[in-house]
Amino acid sequence: MRKLSIIFAVLFVAASCEWRPLEEPSPTVELAVAVELKAVLNVNVSVYNELIPAAKIETEMIRVMFYDPNSHKLVSQAFLSERSVRYDEDGHPVPVLGGDVNVSAGKYDMICYNFDTPDTFIRGENDITTLEAYTSEVPASIKSKYKGFEDIEVMYEPDHVIVARDIGLEITPHTGLLLIETEATTIVDTYYIQVRIQGAQYASDASAILSGMSPSNFFGLAERETQNPSAVYFNMQKSQDLNIQDDNKDVLCTTFNTFGKIYNSSGGTKADSDLLVTFNVIRSDGKAFDFEINMNDIFLTEDALERHWLLIDAVIDIPKPDDPSGGGGGGFNPEVEDWDNQEGEVVI
């Protein structure tokens, strides 16, 4: 009986077992990055002047980087370009960029950003604490047009940098594909600036420099550079503001991008701010006119704080030239700037 019991037990265990091949955990995850840009001021909401071309934010490629949360060093990276669309809770389409990424199970700090920003550069990628978006300095031929900027860096305005940060992301061991979804938004501000002008018909070109701006963003840490204030350079356009009650509705205006305004001290009080705009207007006869305006109070208005509208009520006056035609007909003329060489690494 004892031998029979052992035999029956062995047969029972054998019948209840299922032989399966051993499966190795998959190193592949599927990543989908939703580009959420439905509420960017002066791009798709709170547009002040419909008479000038609207700014656009588009991307065709996302770079994703995985960092060790202890050493902060780059562990793995990939590029995503497979496009799809999802719909938010209001039924609005949201573009999604995705693809497969090879990364082992573990805990990471994940950073995603758009990899197609022609005028904005990235450095410090090997460490999340030094990962920085920045723009180049304008050439001397532009800076020399403005007085008082000899000791201040004047930078080109940045493209919109679209960033997603998932700190402490845990990738569990898995077989097959593991789907990770995240949402990316811009780290750049778009402002609308406008100043009234008398004699707009005599202006052939106009640009501006605005000081008190951040020169870069350490987006691995989600921190703007605040220790070294710079200025941002941008071109102006001639238009009209139909909200002006006077007969003269002419304005110089534009939308411009910036990493954000900063102050000279950590307190950020009105008294120590350094927010000045200098307009450089070229008359049709080639003569240049500079107009400097203090922007401290304007940046504290409700329009500036809530809608990023910098509406300057002052009027700049361009006097009539001796020869009104000036050889240029009063239209805005394009200018060829100096070459600005850039050196860096291209990841292929």
PDB file of N, CA and C in Angstrom, residues 2 23 28 32-33 59 62 72 80-82 85 110-111 152 156 173 175 190 229 247 253 256 267 282 303 325 346:
ATOM      1  N   ARG A   2       1.971   1.172   0.759  1.00  0.00           N
ATOM      2  CA  ARG A   2       2.853   2.346   0.828  1.00  0.00           C
ATOM      3  C   ARG A   2       3.443   2.642  -0.540  1.00  0.00           C
ATOM      4  N   GLU A  23      11.482  32.383 -20.155  1.00  0.00           N
ATOM      5  CA  GLU A  23      11.420  33.605 -20.942  1.00  0.00           C
ATOM      6  C   GLU A  23      12.277  34.684 -20.294  1.00  0.00           C
ATOM      7  N   THR A  28      12.711  46.011 -24.113  1.00  0.00           N
ATOM      8  CA  THR A  28      12.062  46.997 -24.976  1.00  0.00           C
ATOM      9  C   THR A  28      10.811  47.555 -24.319  1.00  0.00           C
ATOM     10  N   ALA A  32       5.269  56.680 -25.658  1.00  0.00           N
ATOM     11  CA  ALA A  32       4.399  57.598 -26.393  1.00  0.00           C
ATOM     12  C   ALA A  32       4.415  58.953 -25.687  1.00  0.00           C
ATOM     13  N   VAL A  33       4.839  59.997 -26.406  1.00  0.00           N
ATOM     14  CA  VAL A  33       4.954  61.348 -25.843  1.00  0.00           C
ATOM     15  C   VAL A  33       3.878  62.226 -26.481  1.00  0.00           C
ATOM     16  N   THR A  59       6.749  69.869 -34.106  1.00  0.00           N
ATOM     17  CA  THR A  59       7.927  69.025 -33.944  1.00  0.00           C
ATOM     18  C   THR A  59       7.721  67.720 -34.691  1.00  0.00           C
ATOM     19  N   ILE A  62      11.273  63.502 -31.225  1.00  0.00           N
ATOM     20  CA  ILE A  62      11.491  63.626 -29.785  1.00  0.00           C
ATOM     21  C   ILE A  62      12.710  62.799 -29.399  1.00  0.00           C
ATOM     22  N   HIS A  72      23.151  60.624 -11.627  1.00  0.00           N
ATOM     23  CA  HIS A  72      22.639  61.641 -12.565  1.00  0.00           C
ATOM     24  C   HIS A  72      23.240  61.506 -13.965  1.00  0.00           C
ATOM     25  N   LEU A  80      12.369  59.342 -31.156  1.00  0.00           N
ATOM     26  CA  LEU A  80      11.008  58.926 -31.474  1.00  0.00           C
ATOM     27  C   LEU A  80      10.456  59.787 -32.597  1.00  0.00           C
ATOM     28  N   SER A  81       9.902  59.146 -33.622  1.00  0.00           N
ATOM     29  CA  SER A  81       9.374  59.914 -34.755  1.00  0.00           C
ATOM     30  C   SER A  81       8.095  59.313 -35.332  1.00  0.00           C
ATOM     31  N   GLU A  82       7.564  58.260 -34.710  1.00  0.00           N
ATOM     32  CA  GLU A  82       6.328  57.661 -35.205  1.00  0.00           C
ATOM     33  C   GLU A  82       5.148  58.513 -34.742  1.00  0.00           C
ATOM     34  N   VAL A  85      -2.185  60.317 -33.277  1.00  0.00           N
ATOM     35  CA  VAL A  85      -3.020  61.362 -32.680  1.00  0.00           C
ATOM     36  C   VAL A  85      -3.896  60.734 -31.605  1.00  0.00           C
ATOM     37  N   MET A 110      13.670  60.270 -16.406  1.00  0.00           N
ATOM     38  CA  MET A 110      13.501  60.324 -17.861  1.00  0.00           C
ATOM     39  C   MET A 110      13.204  61.753 -18.311  1.00  0.00           C
ATOM     40  N   ILE A 111      13.934  62.204 -19.316  1.00  0.00           N
ATOM     41  CA  ILE A 111      13.742  63.531 -19.901  1.00  0.00           C
ATOM     42  C   ILE A 111      13.497  63.366 -21.401  1.00  0.00           C
ATOM     43  N   ILE A 152      26.656  93.399 -21.897  1.00  0.00           N
ATOM     44  CA  ILE A 152      25.511  92.499 -21.729  1.00  0.00           C
ATOM     45  C   ILE A 152      25.450  91.554 -22.914  1.00  0.00           C
ATOM     46  N   TYR A 156      19.878  85.558 -29.424  1.00  0.00           N
ATOM     47  CA  TYR A 156      18.731  85.316 -30.291  1.00  0.00           C
ATOM     48  C   TYR A 156      17.593  84.710 -29.456  1.00  0.00           C
ATOM     49  N   PRO A 173      10.345  44.622 -14.566  1.00  0.00           N
ATOM     50  CA  PRO A 173      10.639  43.513 -15.486  1.00  0.00           C
ATOM     51  C   PRO A 173       9.368  43.081 -16.203  1.00  0.00           C
ATOM     52  N   THR A 175       7.717  40.972 -20.057  1.00  0.00           N
ATOM     53  CA  THR A 175       7.877  40.297 -21.334  1.00  0.00           C
ATOM     54  C   THR A 175       6.983  41.008 -22.340  1.00  0.00           C
ATOM     55  N   THR A 190       6.127  82.905 -24.803  1.00  0.00           N
ATOM     56  CA  THR A 190       5.917  83.772 -25.964  1.00  0.00           C
ATOM     57  C   THR A 190       5.181  85.027 -25.510  1.00  0.00           C
ATOM     58  N   PRO A 229      21.891  87.646 -16.115  1.00  0.00           N
ATOM     59  CA  PRO A 229      20.866  88.252 -16.974  1.00  0.00           C
ATOM     60  C   PRO A 229      21.430  88.590 -18.355  1.00  0.00           C
ATOM     61  N   ASP A 247      -7.136 108.490 -34.053  1.00  0.00           N
ATOM     62  CA  ASP A 247      -7.133 108.270 -35.492  1.00  0.00           C
ATOM     63  C   ASP A 247      -5.907 107.483 -35.934  1.00  0.00           C
ATOM     64  N   CYS A 253       5.058  96.097 -33.670  1.00  0.00           N
ATOM     65  CA  CYS A 253       4.678  94.988 -32.785  1.00  0.00           C
ATOM     66  C   CYS A 253       5.312  93.698 -33.267  1.00  0.00           C
ATOM     67  N   PHE A 256       7.526  87.430 -29.559  1.00  0.00           N
ATOM     68  CA  PHE A 256       8.901  86.951 -29.426  1.00  0.00           C
ATOM     69  C   PHE A 256       8.953  85.891 -28.329  1.00  0.00           C
ATOM     70  N   GLY A 267      15.463  88.330  -4.555  1.00  0.00           N
ATOM     71  CA  GLY A 267      14.200  88.838  -4.040  1.00  0.00           C
ATOM     72  C   GLY A 267      13.179  89.111  -5.123  1.00  0.00           C
ATOM     73  N   ILE A 282      14.989 102.084 -38.463  1.00  0.00           N
ATOM     74  CA  ILE A 282      15.743 102.627 -39.606  1.00  0.00           C
ATOM     75  C   ILE A 282      14.765 103.355 -40.512  1.00  0.00           C
ATOM     76  N   ASP A 303      -2.276  92.572 -17.958  1.00  0.00           N
ATOM     77  CA  ASP A 303      -2.074  92.057 -19.312  1.00  0.00           C
ATOM     78  C   ASP A 303      -0.770  91.273 -19.420  1.00  0.00           C
ATOM     79  N   SER A 325      10.825 109.678 -50.082  1.00  0.00           N
ATOM     80  CA  SER A 325      10.917 108.357 -50.724  1.00  0.00           C
ATOM     81  C   SER A 325      12.100 107.584 -50.190  1.00  0.00           C
ATOM     82  N   VAL A 346      26.911  66.318 -33.290  1.00  0.00           N
ATOM     83  CA  VAL A 346      25.650  65.865 -33.867  1.00  0.00           C
ATOM     84  C   VAL A 346      25.526  64.380 -33.613  1.00  0.00           C
TER      85      VAL A 346
END
